[in-house]
Amino acid sequence: THAHAHTPTDSDEPMDVDMASPRDTNDVILTTSTNPNTAPSEPSGIYIVIDTNILLSELSFLSELKDLKISFSDKNYRPVLVIPWIVMQELDGIKTNMSKGSEAKKAIWFIHKCLQSHHPRVEGQRLKEASMRLRTLDISCNDDRLIQCCMQYIETHTTALVILLSHDRNLTNKAMICDIPAYYSQDVVKGIQGLLKQRIQGATGAVTKDHVRHLIQSEGANQLLLNSPAEFTAKRQLEREMADEVICDLKETMKTILSTVLHVELVNKYQQQWENVLAPPPPWTLHQVLSLILSLWRNVFNVYMGEDIKQAFRELQQSLDIGKDFVTNIRQACCLVTDSVYVITSLQCRHGYSELISTTIDKLHQLQEHCRRMMDGVNTPPLHPSHTDIHLSQSNIHPSHPELHSSYTEATSSQYPHHVSSQGGVRGV
């Protein structure tokens, strides 16, 4: 479910960046309690503390990780990415480096867009927090500051699961000595599932949001508007979460079908030599597979699909691109699902994956119906006056039509340059 990971070696070293140490704040001291990561209870959330080397080499993977649904039994989680203050300092120092400067700038841009859009699952450690010291940890290097960030989150999020994601072998050793789960990118999903199994199997009295979702979906628009400001704000936040859930499911569905389409078409065109035509090899992230389809359009896809379909792919990529994939309401989510139906329907004429196409269209129609039910229960402000009459069943409407796609056709090149190539910015590819 993620991009090709850089495999750490024994020679991997911490980032060597010259910078002043954070001020020693003796008057503000945190204490640490028993590590809740090992306590048998149902986690309230998952926080993944990100090391600098992950941001430099696995940016495309991180974009998918923040939206990935990680499940155990009937419990579903989507992790929150935590950017430590020391990591942002290191990126600032690396951005002028001849060999890694470009990757650092991409990482800085990724963080900026996520924070600017108030993405619910990307957050940074504050300077005040980074300046605090722990009684149980004497900070002597940048690695220790990453450990400090993890321990702070364990202290302040007592019922959550906190882990470290790094390709620095010795840093992961330090973390594990401190009872902080630590993983490389290729192991993190399975590792989290294992931790969830340990935690949930020992928990009782599970609490879910099902009753809250039912409250939103069961209330009519008029009743919602009559609620108090506090209730209105709370329900708006829940609507954002529900829309985000739709988009995450949509991205996973589109990645699966488009990866299959790309593979089949490459094999048909180049036979056994297809792997020599492109990089990186599969598995691909959604961003990578869309970039590859567009870059190979003239040689592979132009034979049976016109420029209008290519434009639909391009607009879909812009809408789901890194940093622009968090929508704020159900109506926006509905627009993206409808655009995706149009793109997938255009592939029905091809053999080799027709059954999967049909299955995918069924899934997308289910998402459309899900959006319609939520819009019936939540009074979402229209994206544009012409959006008041969206017909979800008309899946053959071109996504560039203004009544469906105006929220995504604004000029984005100046605000968000397409800085990630088809290689996904992954080291070693």
Short mmCIF file of C-alpha atoms in Angstrom, two decimals:
data_model
loop_
_atom_site.label_atom_id
_atom_site.label_comp_id
_atom_site.label_asym_id
_atom_site.label_seq_id
_atom_site.Cartn_x
_atom_site.Cartn_y
_atom_site.Cartn_z
CA THR A 1 0.00 0.00 0.00
CA HIS A 2 2.97 2.36 -0.18
CA ALA A 3 5.91 3.47 -2.23
CA HIS A 4 9.17 1.58 -2.40
CA ALA A 5 10.95 2.09 0.86
CA HIS A 6 14.60 2.83 1.33
CA THR A 7 16.06 -0.12 3.25
CA PRO A 8 18.30 1.05 6.09
CA THR A 9 21.83 -0.27 6.36
CA ASP A 10 24.31 -0.43 9.19
CA SER A 11 26.07 2.56 7.66
CA ASP A 12 23.04 4.85 7.95
CA GLU A 13 23.98 7.89 9.98
CA PRO A 14 21.90 10.63 11.63
CA MET A 15 21.56 13.91 9.74
CA ASP A 16 24.67 16.05 10.31
CA VAL A 17 23.33 19.59 10.41
CA ASP A 18 25.05 22.46 12.22
CA MET A 19 22.64 24.43 14.37
CA ALA A 20 22.44 25.94 17.81
CA SER A 21 20.98 23.73 20.50
CA PRO A 22 17.55 24.75 21.80
CA ARG A 23 17.68 26.91 24.89
CA ASP A 24 17.93 25.06 28.18
CA THR A 25 14.63 25.78 29.94
CA ASN A 26 15.22 24.71 33.53
CA ASP A 27 11.99 26.20 34.83
CA VAL A 28 9.76 24.03 32.61
CA ILE A 29 10.20 20.30 33.18
CA LEU A 30 8.04 17.44 31.96
CA THR A 31 7.71 14.21 33.84
CA THR A 32 7.03 10.87 32.19
CA SER A 33 4.64 8.27 33.45
CA THR A 34 4.34 4.58 32.70
CA ASN A 35 4.37 4.11 28.94
CA PRO A 36 0.75 3.74 27.78
CA ASN A 37 1.95 2.17 24.52
CA THR A 38 2.21 -1.13 26.38
CA ALA A 39 -1.01 -0.82 28.40
CA PRO A 40 -3.95 -3.03 27.31
CA SER A 41 -6.56 -0.50 26.21
CA GLU A 42 -8.25 0.59 23.03
CA PRO A 43 -6.11 3.44 21.59
CA SER A 44 -7.79 6.81 21.13
CA GLY A 45 -5.60 7.47 18.10
CA ILE A 46 -2.27 6.80 16.39
CA TYR A 47 0.55 9.38 16.29
CA ILE A 48 3.57 8.75 14.06
CA VAL A 49 6.62 10.92 14.78
CA ILE A 50 8.48 11.46 11.49
CA ASP A 51 12.27 11.59 11.14
CA THR A 52 14.00 13.86 8.60
CA ASN A 53 15.23 11.00 6.42
CA ILE A 54 11.64 9.83 5.86
CA LEU A 55 10.59 13.28 4.63
CA LEU A 56 13.57 13.36 2.27
CA SER A 57 13.14 9.92 0.75
CA GLU A 58 9.50 8.85 1.29
CA LEU A 59 7.37 11.94 0.65
CA SER A 60 4.89 10.17 -1.62
CA PHE A 61 4.56 7.38 0.93
CA LEU A 62 3.87 9.86 3.73
CA SER A 63 1.13 11.48 1.67
CA GLU A 64 -0.65 8.13 1.51
CA LEU A 65 0.18 7.08 5.07
CA LYS A 66 -1.72 10.04 6.57
CA ASP A 67 -4.88 8.87 4.77
CA LEU A 68 -4.41 5.13 5.21
CA LYS A 69 -7.07 3.25 7.15
CA ILE A 70 -5.39 0.84 9.56
CA SER A 71 -7.79 -1.72 10.98
CA PHE A 72 -7.91 -4.41 13.57
CA SER A 73 -11.08 -6.34 14.29
CA ASP A 74 -13.89 -3.77 13.88
CA LYS A 75 -11.72 -0.79 14.87
CA ASN A 76 -10.46 1.62 12.21
CA TYR A 77 -7.77 4.27 12.60
CA ARG A 78 -6.06 6.84 10.40
CA PRO A 79 -2.66 7.93 11.77
CA VAL A 80 -1.63 11.49 12.59
CA LEU A 81 1.81 12.52 11.29
CA VAL A 82 3.84 14.53 13.81
CA ILE A 83 6.71 16.72 12.55
CA PRO A 84 9.18 17.41 15.40
CA TRP A 85 10.63 20.91 15.69
CA ILE A 86 14.17 19.58 15.24
CA VAL A 87 13.15 18.00 11.93
CA MET A 88 11.92 21.35 10.62
CA GLN A 89 15.25 22.87 11.72
CA GLU A 90 17.17 20.14 9.91
CA LEU A 91 15.16 20.64 6.74
CA ASP A 92 15.96 24.34 6.92
CA GLY A 93 19.65 23.52 7.07
CA ILE A 94 19.53 20.88 4.33
CA LYS A 95 17.57 22.96 1.78
CA THR A 96 20.77 24.67 0.61
CA ASN A 97 22.68 21.38 0.36
CA MET A 98 23.78 20.50 -3.18
CA SER A 99 22.81 16.83 -2.98
CA LYS A 100 19.68 16.92 -0.79
CA GLY A 101 18.45 20.49 -1.20
CA SER A 102 15.76 19.65 -3.73
CA GLU A 103 14.28 16.88 -1.56
CA ALA A 104 14.33 19.17 1.48
CA LYS A 105 12.42 21.90 -0.38
CA LYS A 106 9.78 19.39 -1.48
CA ALA A 107 9.40 18.20 2.11
CA ILE A 108 9.10 21.78 3.37
CA TRP A 109 6.43 22.47 0.76
CA PHE A 110 4.53 19.32 1.71
CA ILE A 111 4.50 20.32 5.39
CA HIS A 112 3.50 23.88 4.51
CA LYS A 113 0.51 22.86 2.41
CA CYS A 114 -0.71 20.37 5.00
CA LEU A 115 -0.48 22.89 7.83
CA GLN A 116 -1.90 25.71 5.72
CA SER A 117 -4.97 23.63 4.86
CA HIS A 118 -5.34 22.57 8.52
CA HIS A 119 -5.10 18.92 7.60
CA PRO A 120 -6.48 17.01 10.59
CA ARG A 121 -3.73 14.40 10.54
CA VAL A 122 -0.57 16.47 10.10
CA GLU A 123 0.73 18.54 13.00
CA GLY A 124 4.02 19.93 14.25
CA GLN A 125 5.74 20.05 17.61
CA ARG A 126 5.67 23.61 18.95
CA LEU A 127 8.83 25.49 19.87
CA LYS A 128 7.74 25.72 23.51
CA GLU A 129 7.29 21.95 23.61
CA ALA A 130 10.66 21.37 21.97
CA SER A 131 12.31 23.61 24.58
CA MET A 132 11.02 21.55 27.49
CA ARG A 133 13.22 18.84 28.90
CA LEU A 134 12.32 15.53 30.46
CA ARG A 135 13.56 14.40 33.85
CA THR A 136 14.31 10.99 32.37
CA LEU A 137 16.21 12.22 29.29
CA ASP A 138 19.37 14.30 28.97
CA ILE A 139 19.46 15.68 25.43
CA SER A 140 22.90 15.49 23.84
CA CYS A 141 22.12 15.27 20.10
CA ASN A 142 19.36 15.69 17.55
CA ASP A 143 18.33 12.05 17.88
CA ASP A 144 17.53 12.69 21.53
CA ARG A 145 15.23 15.54 20.53
CA LEU A 146 13.23 13.14 18.39
CA ILE A 147 12.99 10.78 21.33
CA GLN A 148 11.89 13.75 23.46
CA CYS A 149 9.09 14.52 20.98
CA CYS A 150 7.86 10.92 21.16
CA MET A 151 7.93 10.93 24.97
CA GLN A 152 6.03 14.23 25.08
CA TYR A 153 3.27 12.80 22.94
CA ILE A 154 3.12 9.71 25.15
CA GLU A 155 2.81 12.05 28.14
CA THR A 156 0.13 14.31 26.65
CA HIS A 157 -1.87 11.70 24.69
CA THR A 158 -2.14 9.12 27.41
CA THR A 159 -4.57 6.78 25.63
CA ALA A 160 -3.06 7.05 22.13
CA LEU A 161 -0.49 4.90 20.37
CA VAL A 162 2.75 6.81 19.68
CA ILE A 163 5.45 5.42 17.38
CA LEU A 164 8.58 6.61 15.61
CA LEU A 165 9.13 6.32 11.84
CA SER A 166 12.79 6.51 10.82
CA HIS A 167 15.42 4.95 8.57
CA ASP A 168 18.14 5.74 11.12
CA ARG A 169 18.96 2.37 12.64
CA ASN A 170 20.57 3.65 15.82
CA LEU A 171 17.76 6.14 16.44
CA THR A 172 15.26 3.28 16.25
CA ASN A 173 17.46 1.38 18.69
CA LYS A 174 17.28 4.30 21.15
CA ALA A 175 13.53 4.50 20.73
CA MET A 176 12.98 0.83 21.43
CA ILE A 177 15.19 1.02 24.51
CA CYS A 178 12.83 3.78 25.72
CA ASP A 179 9.82 1.52 25.04
CA ILE A 180 8.83 3.59 21.99
CA PRO A 181 7.81 1.41 19.02
CA ALA A 182 9.99 2.31 16.01
CA TYR A 183 9.70 1.16 12.40
CA TYR A 184 11.14 1.61 8.94
CA SER A 185 8.64 2.66 6.30
CA GLN A 186 8.24 -0.82 4.81
CA ASP A 187 7.31 -2.25 8.22
CA VAL A 188 5.22 0.48 9.79
CA VAL A 189 1.73 -0.65 8.74
CA LYS A 190 2.19 -4.25 9.88
CA GLY A 191 3.87 -2.99 13.03
CA ILE A 192 0.92 -0.76 13.91
CA GLN A 193 -1.52 -3.60 13.26
CA GLY A 194 0.45 -5.77 15.66
CA LEU A 195 0.38 -3.06 18.33
CA LEU A 196 -3.35 -2.58 17.85
CA LYS A 197 -3.85 -6.30 18.35
CA GLN A 198 -1.95 -6.16 21.64
CA ARG A 199 -3.82 -3.10 22.86
CA ILE A 200 -7.37 -3.88 21.73
CA GLN A 201 -7.46 -7.53 22.77
CA GLY A 202 -6.94 -6.38 26.35
CA ALA A 203 -9.47 -3.53 26.20
CA THR A 204 -13.10 -3.49 27.24
CA GLY A 205 -15.89 -1.00 26.91
CA ALA A 206 -15.03 0.25 23.41
CA VAL A 207 -16.31 3.69 22.50
CA THR A 208 -17.05 4.61 18.87
CA LYS A 209 -18.35 7.58 16.90
CA ASP A 210 -21.22 5.59 15.39
CA HIS A 211 -23.83 7.28 17.57
CA VAL A 212 -22.44 10.70 16.66
CA ARG A 213 -22.48 9.91 12.94
CA HIS A 214 -26.06 8.70 13.31
CA LEU A 215 -26.97 11.99 14.97
CA ILE A 216 -25.64 13.96 11.99
CA GLN A 217 -27.21 11.73 9.34
CA SER A 218 -30.58 11.62 11.08
CA GLU A 219 -31.01 15.37 11.46
CA GLY A 220 -32.49 17.43 8.65
CA ALA A 221 -30.86 20.57 7.31
CA ASN A 222 -33.38 22.92 8.92
CA GLN A 223 -32.92 21.40 12.36
CA LEU A 224 -29.14 21.61 11.99
CA LEU A 225 -29.30 25.32 11.25
CA LEU A 226 -31.37 25.91 14.41
CA ASN A 227 -28.74 24.39 16.71
CA SER A 228 -26.57 26.52 18.98
CA PRO A 229 -23.27 27.90 17.56
CA ALA A 230 -21.28 25.39 19.60
CA GLU A 231 -23.32 22.46 18.30
CA PHE A 232 -23.14 23.82 14.77
CA THR A 233 -19.33 24.07 14.95
CA ALA A 234 -19.02 20.54 16.35
CA LYS A 235 -21.19 19.07 13.61
CA ARG A 236 -19.26 20.96 10.93
CA GLN A 237 -16.08 19.36 12.22
CA LEU A 238 -17.69 15.94 12.09
CA GLU A 239 -18.80 16.63 8.55
CA ARG A 240 -15.18 17.37 7.62
CA GLU A 241 -14.18 14.03 9.11
CA MET A 242 -16.91 12.20 7.19
CA ALA A 243 -15.89 13.89 3.92
CA ASP A 244 -12.28 13.02 4.59
CA GLU A 245 -13.28 9.38 5.12
CA VAL A 246 -14.94 9.36 1.68
CA ILE A 247 -11.84 10.82 0.02
CA CYS A 248 -9.52 8.32 1.70
CA ASP A 249 -11.67 5.41 0.49
CA LEU A 250 -11.83 6.98 -2.97
CA LYS A 251 -8.05 7.29 -3.19
CA GLU A 252 -7.50 3.67 -2.22
CA THR A 253 -10.09 2.48 -4.76
CA MET A 254 -8.58 4.59 -7.55
CA LYS A 255 -5.05 3.47 -6.75
CA THR A 256 -6.04 -0.20 -7.02
CA ILE A 257 -7.84 0.05 -10.36
CA LEU A 258 -5.42 2.47 -12.04
CA SER A 259 -2.39 0.41 -11.00
CA THR A 260 -3.99 -2.62 -12.67
CA VAL A 261 -4.87 -0.61 -15.78
CA LEU A 262 -1.33 0.75 -16.11
CA HIS A 263 0.25 -2.68 -15.65
CA VAL A 264 -2.02 -4.39 -18.19
CA GLU A 265 -1.55 -1.67 -20.81
CA LEU A 266 2.23 -1.69 -20.42
CA VAL A 267 2.35 -5.46 -20.82
CA ASN A 268 0.14 -5.25 -23.91
CA LYS A 269 2.35 -2.56 -25.44
CA TYR A 270 5.86 -3.67 -24.49
CA GLN A 271 5.43 -7.36 -23.56
CA GLN A 272 8.22 -8.59 -21.28
CA GLN A 273 10.20 -5.37 -21.71
CA TRP A 274 7.61 -3.22 -19.96
CA GLU A 275 9.62 -2.88 -16.74
CA ASN A 276 12.40 -1.18 -18.70
CA VAL A 277 10.04 1.55 -19.88
CA LEU A 278 9.42 3.32 -16.58
CA ALA A 279 10.53 3.95 -13.04
CA PRO A 280 9.61 3.31 -10.33
CA PRO A 281 8.35 -0.28 -10.63
CA PRO A 282 5.14 -1.30 -8.84
CA PRO A 283 3.63 -1.07 -6.30
CA TRP A 284 2.79 2.58 -6.99
CA THR A 285 1.20 5.28 -4.93
CA LEU A 286 -1.85 7.00 -6.40
CA HIS A 287 0.20 10.07 -7.26
CA GLN A 288 2.81 7.93 -9.00
CA VAL A 289 0.33 5.92 -11.06
CA LEU A 290 -1.49 9.07 -12.23
CA SER A 291 1.83 10.70 -13.14
CA LEU A 292 2.93 7.61 -15.06
CA ILE A 293 -0.34 7.39 -16.98
CA LEU A 294 -0.03 11.03 -18.05
CA SER A 295 3.66 10.74 -18.96
CA LEU A 296 2.97 7.62 -21.06
CA TRP A 297 -0.23 8.95 -22.60
CA ARG A 298 1.07 9.53 -26.12
CA ASN A 299 2.73 6.11 -26.46
CA VAL A 300 0.25 3.93 -24.56
CA PHE A 301 -3.16 5.48 -23.93
CA ASN A 302 -3.63 7.95 -26.78
CA VAL A 303 -4.52 5.08 -29.13
CA TYR A 304 -7.96 4.59 -27.63
CA MET A 305 -8.60 7.64 -25.43
CA GLY A 306 -8.85 11.27 -26.52
CA GLU A 307 -7.54 14.51 -25.09
CA ASP A 308 -10.73 15.06 -23.08
CA ILE A 309 -10.00 11.92 -21.07
CA LYS A 310 -6.38 12.99 -20.62
CA GLN A 311 -7.60 16.32 -19.26
CA ALA A 312 -9.90 14.46 -16.87
CA PHE A 313 -6.92 12.45 -15.59
CA ARG A 314 -4.90 15.65 -15.18
CA GLU A 315 -7.66 17.39 -13.22
CA LEU A 316 -8.12 14.33 -11.02
CA GLN A 317 -4.41 14.31 -10.27
CA GLN A 318 -4.47 18.00 -9.36
CA SER A 319 -7.44 17.46 -7.06
CA LEU A 320 -5.89 14.49 -5.25
CA ASP A 321 -2.32 15.74 -5.30
CA ILE A 322 -0.09 15.98 -2.25
CA GLY A 323 -1.24 18.76 0.04
CA LYS A 324 -4.54 19.38 -1.82
CA ASP A 325 -6.31 16.18 -0.90
CA PHE A 326 -8.19 17.36 2.18
CA VAL A 327 -11.71 18.54 1.40
CA THR A 328 -13.89 20.43 3.85
CA ASN A 329 -17.42 19.22 3.13
CA ILE A 330 -19.47 16.42 1.64
CA ARG A 331 -20.30 18.32 -1.54
CA GLN A 332 -16.61 18.65 -2.45
CA ALA A 333 -16.14 14.95 -1.81
CA CYS A 334 -19.13 14.25 -4.05
CA CYS A 335 -17.54 16.23 -6.89
CA LEU A 336 -14.35 14.17 -6.70
CA VAL A 337 -16.22 10.87 -6.63
CA THR A 338 -18.24 11.93 -9.70
CA ASP A 339 -15.04 12.93 -11.52
CA SER A 340 -13.57 9.52 -10.70
CA VAL A 341 -16.63 7.74 -12.06
CA TYR A 342 -16.18 9.57 -15.36
CA VAL A 343 -12.49 8.60 -15.58
CA ILE A 344 -13.09 4.93 -14.79
CA THR A 345 -16.13 4.69 -17.10
CA SER A 346 -13.91 5.82 -20.00
CA LEU A 347 -11.87 2.61 -19.55
CA GLN A 348 -14.80 0.23 -20.02
CA CYS A 349 -13.98 -0.35 -23.69
CA ARG A 350 -10.70 -2.10 -22.86
CA HIS A 351 -10.21 -5.82 -22.34
CA GLY A 352 -8.01 -7.35 -19.68
CA TYR A 353 -9.51 -5.61 -16.69
CA SER A 354 -13.19 -5.13 -17.61
CA GLU A 355 -14.42 -7.13 -14.62
CA LEU A 356 -12.38 -5.02 -12.22
CA ILE A 357 -13.67 -1.88 -13.95
CA SER A 358 -17.25 -2.97 -13.31
CA THR A 359 -16.49 -3.76 -9.68
CA THR A 360 -14.80 -0.39 -9.24
CA ILE A 361 -17.71 1.51 -10.78
CA ASP A 362 -20.04 -0.28 -8.36
CA LYS A 363 -17.84 0.83 -5.45
CA LEU A 364 -17.80 4.41 -6.70
CA HIS A 365 -21.58 4.41 -7.08
CA GLN A 366 -21.81 3.22 -3.48
CA LEU A 367 -19.61 6.16 -2.44
CA GLN A 368 -21.88 8.48 -4.43
CA GLU A 369 -24.92 7.12 -2.65
CA HIS A 370 -23.12 7.47 0.67
CA CYS A 371 -22.40 11.12 -0.13
CA ARG A 372 -26.02 11.67 -1.12
CA ARG A 373 -27.27 10.28 2.19
CA MET A 374 -24.85 12.49 4.11
CA MET A 375 -25.88 15.56 2.12
CA ASP A 376 -29.49 14.79 2.95
CA GLY A 377 -28.59 14.83 6.64
CA VAL A 378 -26.05 17.67 6.66
CA ASN A 379 -26.74 21.15 5.31
CA THR A 380 -23.49 21.79 3.42
CA PRO A 381 -22.93 25.25 1.94
CA PRO A 382 -22.72 25.04 -1.87
CA LEU A 383 -19.32 25.41 -3.48
CA HIS A 384 -20.90 27.68 -6.08
CA PRO A 385 -24.48 28.86 -6.68
CA SER A 386 -24.74 26.52 -9.65
CA HIS A 387 -23.92 23.54 -7.41
CA THR A 388 -27.34 23.44 -5.80
CA ASP A 389 -28.59 20.91 -8.31
CA ILE A 390 -26.00 18.13 -8.54
CA HIS A 391 -27.34 14.86 -9.95
CA LEU A 392 -25.17 12.06 -8.60
CA SER A 393 -26.57 9.45 -10.93
CA GLN A 394 -25.24 11.17 -14.05
CA SER A 395 -21.85 9.49 -13.99
CA ASN A 396 -21.20 10.23 -17.66
CA ILE A 397 -20.91 14.00 -17.12
CA HIS A 398 -17.46 15.33 -17.98
CA PRO A 399 -15.64 16.42 -14.78
CA SER A 400 -14.57 19.71 -16.31
CA HIS A 401 -18.17 20.94 -16.41
CA PRO A 402 -18.45 23.92 -14.04
CA GLU A 403 -21.44 22.57 -12.14
CA LEU A 404 -19.35 19.63 -10.96
CA HIS A 405 -15.77 20.78 -10.96
CA SER A 406 -15.49 24.52 -10.49
CA SER A 407 -13.93 24.13 -7.06
CA TYR A 408 -10.97 22.33 -8.56
CA THR A 409 -10.37 24.29 -11.79
CA GLU A 410 -8.83 27.34 -10.16
CA ALA A 411 -5.25 27.99 -11.14
CA THR A 412 -3.03 25.85 -8.93
CA SER A 413 0.33 26.05 -10.62
CA SER A 414 1.34 29.22 -8.76
CA GLN A 415 -0.01 27.99 -5.43
CA TYR A 416 1.14 24.40 -5.62
CA PRO A 417 3.78 23.52 -8.24
CA HIS A 418 3.87 19.88 -9.28
CA HIS A 419 7.14 19.17 -7.60
CA VAL A 420 6.89 15.40 -7.26
CA SER A 421 7.88 13.57 -10.43
CA SER A 422 6.63 10.21 -11.59
CA GLN A 423 9.49 8.75 -9.59
CA GLY A 424 7.74 9.93 -6.48
CA GLY A 425 10.88 11.42 -4.94
CA VAL A 426 11.82 8.01 -3.52
CA ARG A 427 15.47 7.41 -2.82
CA GLY A 428 17.19 4.50 -4.55
CA VAL A 429 14.74 4.22 -7.46
#
